Amino acid sequence: MALMRRCAPLFARCIKIPPMTLQSQKIHRWVAPTLVELKRREKKLGGKKTNPRNTFLEWNLEAELYAFGKRLNEEFDSDLLLQAFTDRTYIIKEEMKQKEMGVDIPMKDNMELIAEGEKFINEYVQLYLETVLPKFPLEGVNEVRNYLTNEDRLAKISLSLGTKDIILAAEYPVDNYILANTFKAIVAALLESTSEERAAHFVRDFVITQLQGKDVNEYWNIEDPWTMLTGILEKDGSKVEPRLIGEVGKNTLLACYRIGLYVNKKMISEGFGEKIEIAKEMAAREALKRIFGTEDHMKPINFKISGIPKGSSQERYQIASN
Amino acid sequence: MSANNLFLKSAFVRAPLKNGVGRYVCQLQRIVFKFCKSNGASRGMRDFIEQDLVDFSKDNPGVVVYLKPRRHRGPVIVGEYLNGDRLWMSVHNKTHEEIVKWVELFRTQQGNNWNSRLRKYQYTNHPSVQGPWTPFTFKDPELNTAELPDVRFGSNNRLPATATEQLRLMFEKQKLDELKTAE
């Protein structure tokens, strides 16, 4: 009996136990542990290292600068372009190096170009937006311009034009601030090496086109649309009348009210919401969009205006003065 | 095989930096040809360099071309794109014609899209042009002038036809057919 009892586990091991589930899920259980181990080894060696592209054997700055202009279909002055890519931090680092070696080679940084480019971009984007959004108030235009010319946006554009590897800076990878500044400097370099029109088209093709597929109303937050709407309509001598034109599911969680705004017994807009106040606000927003010419079904923004357009800041609704 | 078994990231079709809305920018920024001057595996690559490389760089001045001869190493093409992608490809024993085709592919791609799986062949930021749905969206215009409560609007019109109703309809149809044959 004792022998049998001792042999029982051996016996049981001999019988092949059929799997409980015939089809098992294929989960790659080795992936996460492998990645963790690789990460651990990388950390042990002192973190991930990114070598600057310009320290590679296959690197020729002159060829890169030439190709940069050709790629964008522009004729840059090569010295100006090199200056546009030279950041202040690089100059400081180089001067320290040169002092140690006892030589002195004068270099120019892109500080002046940045200031010039920033001024040009801001002015041109403002004029362009005033032309393509003729009825949009100045406050809204300014907000859209701020969106287009903020640091993150310009840095993203700069990165997508391939400036990251060419920039001469003390650090690598370069941060957003330097990327955005380089883009401004490039615009200034183009302005000086060709004409104002070429530079304007450059800004149009890479900055203004960022508005493609976007809703311009999103960038301008109107705090109190109802007051703004009544203010604008009072100037024209007409009075707006909100009417409740539908309500569903009153006193429930899924209530929905619909409000129409009427001027001289003609509906100008409608809005809906879970409360009457919200519906009224939404209707006012819709009416404002209609007045400003930025409805959901507005014509797409024209990205093909050539030359520098003339703005129209004088003939606009002055919201702030109300 | 399902998507779970693949180590491919999924992606949507996108144009980098709204490419083409303003002007077209070739997304390949530099290409490196690595080859051996004597090894047979680099034969096709050497033919390509002798016959086509000058024309390639003349036609594409925006692409920086580097040549890197390496003794007794396999031939390789490395493409670098404006979005930061790096695409490495071995062209071991590839013929001249094959390399021409691969280089053309490198030039026309927008990045290393070999490591992503497209979910769809189209993409839109605005799936609906009607705006969000509300209970009023497809409302019957007749309701605007109706006096409520009304039996017509209150009745349940979603029930299937009853057997009696179906029989009545069949009978009426039969009568109509008889009238037609009599004429």
Short mmCIF file of C-alpha atoms in Angstrom, two decimals:
data_model
loop_
_atom_site.label_atom_id
_atom_site.label_comp_id
_atom_site.label_asym_id
_atom_site.label_seq_id
_atom_site.Cartn_x
_atom_site.Cartn_y
_atom_site.Cartn_z
CA MET A 1 0.00 0.00 0.00
CA ALA A 2 2.83 2.29 0.99
CA LEU A 3 4.58 1.54 -2.28
CA MET A 4 1.44 2.33 -4.24
CA ARG A 5 1.03 5.57 -2.34
CA ARG A 6 4.63 6.53 -3.14
CA CYS A 7 4.19 5.72 -6.82
CA ALA A 8 0.90 7.59 -7.17
CA PRO A 9 2.41 11.00 -8.02
CA LEU A 10 4.77 9.40 -10.52
CA PHE A 11 1.85 7.58 -12.05
CA ALA A 12 -0.20 10.71 -12.19
CA ARG A 13 2.66 12.55 -13.91
CA CYS A 14 2.75 9.92 -16.61
CA ILE A 15 -0.87 10.54 -17.57
CA LYS A 16 -0.99 13.48 -19.86
CA ILE A 17 -3.47 15.99 -18.51
CA PRO A 18 -5.44 17.51 -21.34
CA PRO A 19 -5.47 21.34 -21.26
CA MET A 20 -8.55 22.82 -19.63
CA THR A 21 -9.09 25.33 -22.43
CA LEU A 22 -8.42 24.09 -25.91
CA GLN A 23 -7.74 27.52 -27.39
CA SER A 24 -5.59 29.77 -25.23
CA GLN A 25 -5.13 33.48 -25.81
CA LYS A 26 -1.76 34.37 -27.26
CA ILE A 27 -0.47 36.94 -24.82
CA HIS A 28 3.14 37.92 -25.33
CA ARG A 29 4.19 37.63 -21.70
CA TRP A 30 7.86 38.18 -22.51
CA VAL A 31 7.44 41.69 -23.95
CA ALA A 32 7.00 43.74 -20.77
CA PRO A 33 9.78 41.97 -18.78
CA THR A 34 12.17 42.36 -21.71
CA LEU A 35 11.44 46.06 -22.06
CA VAL A 36 11.84 46.54 -18.30
CA GLU A 37 15.20 44.76 -18.38
CA LEU A 38 16.41 46.79 -21.36
CA LYS A 39 15.37 50.00 -19.61
CA ARG A 40 17.18 48.90 -16.45
CA ARG A 41 20.41 48.21 -18.33
CA GLU A 42 20.14 51.53 -20.13
CA LYS A 43 19.70 53.33 -16.80
CA LYS A 44 22.70 51.48 -15.37
CA LEU A 45 24.84 52.85 -18.21
CA GLY A 46 23.77 56.40 -17.36
CA GLY A 47 20.54 57.04 -19.23
CA LYS A 48 19.70 57.35 -22.90
CA LYS A 49 22.24 59.25 -24.95
CA THR A 50 21.31 61.15 -28.09
CA ASN A 51 24.32 62.06 -30.16
CA PRO A 52 24.02 65.34 -32.05
CA ARG A 53 23.56 64.66 -35.73
CA ASN A 54 26.31 67.13 -36.62
CA THR A 55 28.95 65.05 -34.84
CA PHE A 56 28.39 62.14 -37.25
CA LEU A 57 30.95 61.37 -39.90
CA GLU A 58 28.38 61.92 -42.65
CA TRP A 59 27.65 65.57 -42.01
CA ASN A 60 28.33 68.60 -44.17
CA LEU A 61 26.90 71.86 -42.86
CA GLU A 62 27.33 73.68 -46.15
CA ALA A 63 25.40 71.02 -48.07
CA GLU A 64 22.72 70.95 -45.38
CA LEU A 65 22.21 74.72 -45.58
CA TYR A 66 22.07 74.60 -49.39
CA ALA A 67 19.52 71.78 -49.32
CA PHE A 68 17.47 73.59 -46.66
CA GLY A 69 16.81 76.49 -49.01
CA LYS A 70 16.23 74.28 -52.04
CA ARG A 71 13.80 72.07 -50.14
CA LEU A 72 11.62 75.07 -49.30
CA ASN A 73 11.98 76.50 -52.82
CA GLU A 74 13.67 79.64 -51.59
CA GLU A 75 16.91 81.41 -52.46
CA PHE A 76 18.67 82.24 -49.21
CA ASP A 77 21.83 84.23 -48.85
CA SER A 78 24.15 81.56 -47.45
CA ASP A 79 25.88 83.79 -44.87
CA LEU A 80 22.57 85.13 -43.59
CA LEU A 81 21.13 81.63 -43.37
CA LEU A 82 24.11 80.43 -41.35
CA GLN A 83 23.70 83.44 -39.07
CA ALA A 84 19.99 82.62 -38.65
CA PHE A 85 20.91 79.14 -37.47
CA THR A 86 23.54 80.36 -34.98
CA ASP A 87 22.12 80.66 -31.50
CA ARG A 88 23.48 82.93 -28.76
CA THR A 89 24.34 79.95 -26.52
CA TYR A 90 26.57 78.51 -29.24
CA ILE A 91 28.50 81.78 -29.58
CA ILE A 92 29.14 81.90 -25.82
CA LYS A 93 30.36 78.31 -25.83
CA GLU A 94 32.59 78.88 -28.83
CA GLU A 95 34.12 82.06 -27.35
CA MET A 96 35.06 80.13 -24.21
CA LYS A 97 36.70 77.46 -26.37
CA GLN A 98 38.54 80.03 -28.47
CA LYS A 99 39.84 81.82 -25.38
CA GLU A 100 41.35 78.58 -24.15
CA MET A 101 43.02 77.99 -27.49
CA GLY A 102 44.11 81.60 -27.81
CA VAL A 103 42.39 82.42 -31.13
CA ASP A 104 39.66 84.90 -31.95
CA ILE A 105 37.27 84.27 -34.85
CA PRO A 106 34.36 86.73 -34.91
CA MET A 107 30.88 85.12 -35.26
CA LYS A 108 27.44 86.61 -35.53
CA ASP A 109 24.40 85.36 -33.63
CA ASN A 110 20.77 85.60 -34.70
CA MET A 111 19.45 88.00 -32.03
CA GLU A 112 18.77 90.86 -34.47
CA LEU A 113 17.25 88.52 -37.04
CA ILE A 114 14.90 87.08 -34.40
CA ALA A 115 13.56 90.53 -33.47
CA GLU A 116 13.13 91.47 -37.13
CA GLY A 117 11.46 88.18 -38.02
CA GLU A 118 9.09 88.32 -35.07
CA LYS A 119 7.96 91.81 -36.02
CA PHE A 120 7.41 90.80 -39.65
CA ILE A 121 5.52 87.59 -38.79
CA ASN A 122 3.20 89.35 -36.34
CA GLU A 123 2.41 92.20 -38.70
CA TYR A 124 1.85 89.98 -41.71
CA VAL A 125 -0.31 87.40 -39.89
CA GLN A 126 -2.42 90.22 -38.46
CA LEU A 127 -2.99 91.79 -41.89
CA TYR A 128 -3.70 88.42 -43.49
CA LEU A 129 -6.27 87.44 -40.86
CA GLU A 130 -7.95 90.83 -41.11
CA THR A 131 -8.32 90.24 -44.84
CA VAL A 132 -9.61 86.66 -44.77
CA LEU A 133 -11.92 87.25 -41.77
CA PRO A 134 -13.37 90.63 -42.76
CA LYS A 135 -16.21 90.73 -40.21
CA PHE A 136 -14.38 89.13 -37.27
CA PRO A 137 -13.71 91.63 -34.42
CA LEU A 138 -10.19 92.78 -33.70
CA GLU A 139 -10.07 90.97 -30.35
CA GLY A 140 -10.82 87.68 -32.07
CA VAL A 141 -8.25 88.31 -34.79
CA ASN A 142 -5.64 89.04 -32.11
CA GLU A 143 -6.44 85.78 -30.35
CA VAL A 144 -6.11 83.78 -33.58
CA ARG A 145 -2.83 85.55 -34.30
CA ASN A 146 -1.57 84.70 -30.80
CA TYR A 147 -2.41 81.07 -31.43
CA LEU A 148 -0.56 81.04 -34.74
CA THR A 149 2.54 82.82 -33.48
CA ASN A 150 2.97 81.32 -30.02
CA GLU A 151 6.19 79.54 -29.15
CA ASP A 152 4.87 75.98 -29.31
CA ARG A 153 3.25 76.45 -32.69
CA LEU A 154 6.32 78.07 -34.25
CA ALA A 155 8.57 75.43 -32.68
CA LYS A 156 6.47 72.69 -34.24
CA ILE A 157 6.65 74.36 -37.65
CA SER A 158 10.39 74.84 -37.26
CA LEU A 159 10.85 71.21 -36.30
CA SER A 160 8.86 70.04 -39.32
CA LEU A 161 11.08 72.10 -41.61
CA GLY A 162 14.13 70.17 -40.41
CA THR A 163 15.94 72.87 -38.42
CA LYS A 164 16.56 70.61 -35.41
CA ASP A 165 19.82 69.10 -36.67
CA ILE A 166 21.19 72.23 -38.34
CA ILE A 167 20.78 74.66 -35.43
CA LEU A 168 24.08 75.59 -33.82
CA ALA A 169 23.30 75.66 -30.11
CA ALA A 170 25.08 74.67 -26.91
CA GLU A 171 22.62 71.90 -26.13
CA TYR A 172 21.16 69.00 -28.07
CA PRO A 173 18.27 68.29 -28.54
CA VAL A 174 17.35 71.97 -28.66
CA ASP A 175 14.30 73.19 -26.76
CA ASN A 176 11.17 74.83 -28.13
CA TYR A 177 12.35 78.35 -27.38
CA ILE A 178 15.39 78.04 -29.65
CA LEU A 179 13.40 76.25 -32.36
CA ALA A 180 10.78 79.03 -32.47
CA ASN A 181 13.45 81.73 -32.45
CA THR A 182 15.28 80.04 -35.32
CA PHE A 183 12.12 80.04 -37.40
CA LYS A 184 11.74 83.79 -36.82
CA ALA A 185 15.38 84.32 -37.76
CA ILE A 186 14.94 82.29 -40.95
CA VAL A 187 12.00 84.48 -41.98
CA ALA A 188 14.15 87.58 -41.38
CA ALA A 189 17.02 86.05 -43.37
CA LEU A 190 14.64 85.39 -46.26
CA LEU A 191 13.30 88.93 -45.98
CA GLU A 192 16.80 90.34 -46.30
CA SER A 193 18.04 87.99 -48.99
CA THR A 194 14.98 88.21 -51.28
CA SER A 195 11.92 90.44 -51.20
CA GLU A 196 9.18 91.20 -48.71
CA GLU A 197 6.71 89.33 -50.90
CA ARG A 198 8.74 86.09 -50.88
CA ALA A 199 9.01 86.23 -47.09
CA ALA A 200 5.28 86.91 -46.83
CA HIS A 201 4.49 83.88 -48.99
CA PHE A 202 6.84 81.80 -46.85
CA VAL A 203 4.92 82.79 -43.71
CA ARG A 204 1.62 82.22 -45.47
CA ASP A 205 2.54 78.73 -46.66
CA PHE A 206 3.88 77.49 -43.33
CA VAL A 207 2.17 79.53 -40.60
CA ILE A 208 -1.23 80.65 -41.88
CA THR A 209 -2.00 77.21 -43.36
CA GLN A 210 -2.04 75.86 -39.79
CA LEU A 211 -5.59 77.22 -39.67
CA GLN A 212 -6.69 74.69 -42.27
CA GLY A 213 -9.51 72.53 -40.89
CA LYS A 214 -9.70 74.56 -37.65
CA ASP A 215 -12.58 76.57 -36.20
CA VAL A 216 -11.43 80.16 -35.60
CA ASN A 217 -14.10 80.69 -32.94
CA GLU A 218 -12.31 78.25 -30.66
CA TYR A 219 -9.40 80.60 -30.05
CA TRP A 220 -11.50 83.52 -28.83
CA ASN A 221 -13.33 82.85 -25.59
CA ILE A 222 -16.36 85.15 -25.36
CA GLU A 223 -17.24 85.50 -21.67
CA ASP A 224 -20.77 86.87 -22.03
CA PRO A 225 -22.11 86.34 -25.56
CA TRP A 226 -25.60 87.62 -24.71
CA THR A 227 -24.41 91.07 -23.61
CA MET A 228 -22.13 91.31 -26.63
CA LEU A 229 -24.94 90.37 -29.03
CA THR A 230 -27.44 92.85 -27.55
CA GLY A 231 -24.75 95.53 -27.59
CA ILE A 232 -24.01 94.99 -31.27
CA LEU A 233 -27.68 94.85 -32.26
CA GLU A 234 -28.53 97.97 -30.24
CA LYS A 235 -25.99 99.91 -32.28
CA ASP A 236 -27.93 98.93 -35.42
CA GLY A 237 -31.13 100.00 -33.70
CA SER A 238 -32.75 96.56 -33.55
CA LYS A 239 -33.84 94.53 -30.54
CA VAL A 240 -33.33 90.84 -30.07
CA GLU A 241 -36.09 88.67 -28.67
CA PRO A 242 -35.42 85.16 -27.33
CA ARG A 243 -38.24 82.64 -27.65
CA LEU A 244 -38.56 79.13 -26.32
CA ILE A 245 -39.32 77.07 -29.43
CA GLY A 246 -39.00 73.58 -28.00
CA GLU A 247 -38.64 71.72 -24.76
CA VAL A 248 -38.25 68.01 -24.15
CA GLY A 249 -37.91 65.99 -20.96
CA LYS A 250 -38.69 68.81 -18.55
CA ASN A 251 -37.73 68.01 -14.89
CA THR A 252 -35.62 65.03 -15.98
CA LEU A 253 -31.89 64.49 -16.28
CA LEU A 254 -32.12 64.50 -20.08
CA ALA A 255 -33.96 67.79 -20.42
CA CYS A 256 -33.38 69.69 -23.67
CA TYR A 257 -34.53 73.21 -24.39
CA ARG A 258 -34.37 74.97 -27.68
CA ILE A 259 -34.28 78.72 -27.98
CA GLY A 260 -34.64 80.83 -31.09
CA LEU A 261 -33.50 84.44 -31.30
CA TYR A 262 -35.71 86.78 -33.31
CA VAL A 263 -35.08 90.25 -34.69
CA ASN A 264 -38.10 91.97 -36.23
CA LYS A 265 -40.02 88.65 -36.09
CA LYS A 266 -37.32 86.92 -38.14
CA MET A 267 -35.25 84.13 -36.68
CA ILE A 268 -31.52 84.86 -36.69
CA SER A 269 -30.27 81.81 -34.81
CA GLU A 270 -31.18 78.92 -32.57
CA GLY A 271 -29.45 77.05 -29.81
CA PHE A 272 -30.13 74.17 -27.48
CA GLY A 273 -29.03 73.11 -24.04
CA GLU A 274 -30.01 71.30 -20.88
CA LYS A 275 -31.11 74.57 -19.27
CA ILE A 276 -32.90 77.58 -20.67
CA GLU A 277 -29.94 79.85 -19.81
CA ILE A 278 -27.49 77.55 -21.59
CA ALA A 279 -29.75 77.30 -24.64
CA LYS A 280 -30.00 81.09 -24.73
CA GLU A 281 -26.23 81.45 -24.50
CA MET A 282 -25.71 78.91 -27.28
CA ALA A 283 -28.23 80.75 -29.46
CA ALA A 284 -26.39 84.02 -28.78
CA ARG A 285 -23.09 82.36 -29.77
CA GLU A 286 -24.62 81.13 -33.01
CA ALA A 287 -25.98 84.62 -33.75
CA LEU A 288 -22.56 86.15 -33.09
CA LYS A 289 -20.91 83.63 -35.40
CA ARG A 290 -23.38 84.65 -38.09
CA ILE A 291 -22.66 88.33 -37.57
CA PHE A 292 -18.88 87.74 -37.59
CA GLY A 293 -19.06 85.55 -40.71
CA THR A 294 -17.48 82.54 -38.99
CA GLU A 295 -20.35 80.06 -39.08
CA ASP A 296 -19.71 76.33 -39.21
CA HIS A 297 -20.50 76.44 -42.93
CA MET A 298 -18.32 79.45 -43.72
CA LYS A 299 -16.20 79.37 -46.86
CA PRO A 300 -12.78 77.86 -46.22
CA ILE A 301 -10.08 80.42 -45.50
CA ASN A 302 -8.22 81.50 -48.62
CA PHE A 303 -4.57 80.43 -48.36
CA LYS A 304 -3.58 81.77 -51.78
CA ILE A 305 -3.62 85.55 -51.33
CA SER A 306 -0.43 86.85 -52.92
CA GLY A 307 1.53 89.88 -51.81
CA ILE A 308 0.94 91.66 -48.52
CA PRO A 309 -2.79 92.28 -48.06
CA LYS A 310 -4.18 95.50 -46.66
CA GLY A 311 -5.89 95.05 -43.33
CA SER A 312 -9.14 96.67 -42.30
CA SER A 313 -8.77 97.29 -38.57
CA GLN A 314 -10.69 100.58 -38.69
CA GLU A 315 -14.01 99.29 -40.00
CA ARG A 316 -14.51 96.62 -37.33
CA TYR A 317 -16.84 96.07 -34.44
CA GLN A 318 -15.16 97.63 -31.45
CA ILE A 319 -16.18 95.21 -28.72
CA ALA A 320 -13.87 96.56 -26.05
CA SER A 321 -15.31 100.08 -26.20
CA ASN A 322 -18.79 98.81 -25.30
CA MET B 1 -4.14 36.67 -37.10
CA SER B 2 -5.62 39.69 -35.39
CA ALA B 3 -4.30 43.14 -34.56
CA ASN B 4 -3.36 41.97 -31.05
CA ASN B 5 -0.69 39.67 -32.43
CA LEU B 6 1.08 42.48 -34.26
CA PHE B 7 3.71 44.69 -32.75
CA LEU B 8 2.72 47.48 -35.09
CA LYS B 9 1.55 50.82 -33.84
CA SER B 10 -1.68 51.94 -35.42
CA ALA B 11 -1.84 55.27 -37.19
CA PHE B 12 -4.09 57.48 -39.27
CA VAL B 13 -3.34 59.01 -42.66
CA ARG B 14 -1.90 62.48 -42.07
CA ALA B 15 0.00 65.08 -44.04
CA PRO B 16 2.90 66.54 -42.04
CA LEU B 17 2.64 70.31 -41.53
CA LYS B 18 -0.41 70.55 -43.86
CA ASN B 19 1.95 69.67 -46.69
CA GLY B 20 0.48 70.71 -50.00
CA VAL B 21 -1.96 73.31 -48.67
CA GLY B 22 0.69 75.99 -48.98
CA ARG B 23 3.54 74.43 -50.94
CA TYR B 24 4.91 70.94 -51.31
CA VAL B 25 8.03 70.08 -49.32
CA CYS B 26 9.85 66.82 -50.00
CA GLN B 27 9.95 65.04 -46.65
CA LEU B 28 13.19 63.14 -47.24
CA GLN B 29 15.90 65.43 -45.90
CA ARG B 30 19.03 63.30 -46.27
CA ILE B 31 19.99 59.92 -47.59
CA VAL B 32 23.16 57.98 -46.81
CA PHE B 33 24.47 55.23 -49.11
CA LYS B 34 26.85 52.89 -47.31
CA PHE B 35 28.70 50.37 -49.46
CA CYS B 36 31.92 48.45 -49.99
CA LYS B 37 34.16 49.22 -52.95
CA SER B 38 35.18 45.63 -53.57
CA ASN B 39 32.56 43.27 -52.12
CA GLY B 40 30.16 41.60 -54.55
CA ALA B 41 27.12 42.29 -52.38
CA SER B 42 27.53 46.00 -53.12
CA ARG B 43 27.64 45.51 -56.91
CA GLY B 44 24.15 46.92 -57.50
CA MET B 45 24.82 49.83 -55.21
CA ARG B 46 28.07 50.69 -57.02
CA ASP B 47 26.24 50.58 -60.37
CA PHE B 48 23.58 52.88 -58.96
CA ILE B 49 26.20 55.34 -57.72
CA GLU B 50 28.03 55.31 -61.05
CA GLN B 51 24.97 55.72 -63.26
CA ASP B 52 22.10 57.36 -61.40
CA LEU B 53 23.32 59.18 -58.32
CA VAL B 54 24.30 62.45 -60.00
CA ASP B 55 20.95 62.67 -61.76
CA PHE B 56 19.16 61.86 -58.51
CA SER B 57 20.83 64.68 -56.62
CA LYS B 58 20.33 67.10 -59.52
CA ASP B 59 16.61 66.33 -59.60
CA ASN B 60 16.30 66.56 -55.81
CA PRO B 61 18.45 69.46 -54.60
CA GLY B 62 16.54 69.41 -51.31
CA VAL B 63 17.89 65.99 -50.37
CA VAL B 64 21.40 65.86 -48.95
CA VAL B 65 23.21 62.80 -50.32
CA TYR B 66 26.09 61.23 -48.43
CA LEU B 67 28.27 58.36 -49.64
CA LYS B 68 30.03 56.24 -47.06
CA PRO B 69 32.40 53.58 -48.40
CA ARG B 70 33.17 50.92 -45.79
CA ARG B 71 35.57 48.06 -46.31
CA HIS B 72 33.96 44.57 -46.28
CA ARG B 73 30.60 45.68 -44.94
CA GLY B 74 27.19 45.17 -46.49
CA PRO B 75 25.45 47.85 -48.55
CA VAL B 76 22.86 49.92 -46.68
CA ILE B 77 20.55 52.83 -47.43
CA VAL B 78 19.62 55.14 -44.54
CA GLY B 79 16.96 57.79 -45.09
CA GLU B 80 16.28 60.62 -42.67
CA TYR B 81 12.97 62.45 -42.75
CA LEU B 82 11.81 65.88 -41.67
CA ASN B 83 9.67 64.42 -38.90
CA GLY B 84 12.76 62.90 -37.28
CA ASP B 85 12.26 59.36 -38.55
CA ARG B 86 15.27 57.31 -39.62
CA LEU B 87 14.76 54.48 -42.07
CA TRP B 88 17.50 51.84 -42.33
CA MET B 89 17.47 49.28 -45.10
CA SER B 90 19.94 46.61 -46.14
CA VAL B 91 20.31 46.29 -49.90
CA HIS B 92 22.53 43.22 -49.79
CA ASN B 93 22.84 41.65 -53.27
CA LYS B 94 20.14 43.94 -54.66
CA THR B 95 20.48 44.74 -58.35
CA HIS B 96 20.81 48.21 -59.81
CA GLU B 97 17.13 48.33 -60.91
CA GLU B 98 15.89 47.24 -57.51
CA ILE B 99 17.93 49.93 -55.78
CA VAL B 100 16.54 52.58 -58.16
CA LYS B 101 13.04 51.55 -57.12
CA TRP B 102 13.85 51.51 -53.41
CA VAL B 103 15.42 54.97 -53.58
CA GLU B 104 12.33 56.24 -55.34
CA LEU B 105 10.24 54.85 -52.49
CA PHE B 106 12.50 56.51 -49.91
CA ARG B 107 12.10 59.82 -51.71
CA THR B 108 8.32 59.75 -51.95
CA GLN B 109 7.54 58.57 -48.42
CA GLN B 110 6.73 61.06 -45.67
CA GLY B 111 8.51 59.19 -42.88
CA ASN B 112 9.18 55.74 -41.62
CA ASN B 113 5.67 54.40 -42.09
CA TRP B 114 6.80 50.78 -42.16
CA ASN B 115 6.40 50.51 -38.41
CA SER B 116 2.78 51.61 -38.30
CA ARG B 117 -0.47 50.07 -39.42
CA LEU B 118 -3.03 52.35 -41.01
CA ARG B 119 -6.42 52.01 -39.35
CA LYS B 120 -8.21 53.49 -42.33
CA TYR B 121 -7.27 54.91 -45.69
CA GLN B 122 -9.04 58.19 -44.98
CA TYR B 123 -9.22 60.60 -42.09
CA THR B 124 -11.36 63.59 -41.12
CA ASN B 125 -11.44 65.95 -38.18
CA HIS B 126 -15.15 66.57 -38.75
CA PRO B 127 -17.03 63.26 -39.05
CA SER B 128 -20.40 65.07 -38.98
CA VAL B 129 -21.40 68.22 -40.80
CA GLN B 130 -24.79 68.42 -39.11
CA GLY B 131 -23.58 69.20 -35.60
CA PRO B 132 -24.62 67.23 -32.52
CA TRP B 133 -27.93 65.43 -32.47
CA THR B 134 -30.78 66.89 -30.40
CA PRO B 135 -34.34 65.60 -29.94
CA PHE B 136 -35.37 68.29 -32.43
CA THR B 137 -33.01 67.27 -35.22
CA PHE B 138 -35.32 65.08 -37.31
CA LYS B 139 -38.59 66.39 -35.94
CA ASP B 140 -41.69 66.19 -38.15
CA PRO B 141 -42.46 69.76 -39.30
CA GLU B 142 -46.17 68.97 -39.06
CA LEU B 143 -45.84 69.05 -35.28
CA ASN B 144 -45.16 72.80 -35.37
CA THR B 145 -48.80 73.63 -36.06
CA ALA B 146 -50.51 70.62 -34.45
CA GLU B 147 -52.92 71.01 -31.54
CA LEU B 148 -51.79 68.64 -28.83
CA PRO B 149 -52.92 66.20 -27.47
CA ASP B 150 -53.75 64.56 -30.77
CA VAL B 151 -54.60 60.89 -31.30
CA ARG B 152 -52.62 60.81 -34.52
CA PHE B 153 -49.36 61.91 -32.89
CA GLY B 154 -50.00 59.97 -29.70
CA SER B 155 -50.58 56.58 -31.31
CA ASN B 156 -47.92 53.91 -31.30
CA ASN B 157 -46.82 53.48 -34.90
CA ARG B 158 -43.96 51.11 -34.19
CA LEU B 159 -46.07 47.91 -33.75
CA PRO B 160 -46.11 45.39 -36.64
CA ALA B 161 -49.39 44.98 -38.54
CA THR B 162 -51.80 42.54 -36.89
CA ALA B 163 -53.11 39.42 -38.64
CA THR B 164 -56.57 40.98 -38.96
CA GLU B 165 -55.10 44.05 -40.58
CA GLN B 166 -53.03 41.96 -42.99
CA LEU B 167 -56.13 39.93 -43.96
CA ARG B 168 -58.11 43.11 -44.54
CA LEU B 169 -55.38 44.49 -46.80
CA MET B 170 -55.22 41.21 -48.75
CA PHE B 171 -58.96 41.23 -49.19
CA GLU B 172 -58.99 44.78 -50.46
CA LYS B 173 -56.18 44.02 -52.90
CA GLN B 174 -58.09 41.00 -54.18
CA LYS B 175 -61.20 43.13 -54.73
CA LEU B 176 -59.17 45.66 -56.70
CA ASP B 177 -57.67 42.90 -58.87
CA GLU B 178 -61.16 41.51 -59.59
CA LEU B 179 -62.35 44.95 -60.63
CA LYS B 180 -59.37 45.27 -63.00
CA THR B 181 -60.02 41.87 -64.66
CA ALA B 182 -63.74 42.71 -65.03
CA GLU B 183 -62.84 45.81 -66.96
#
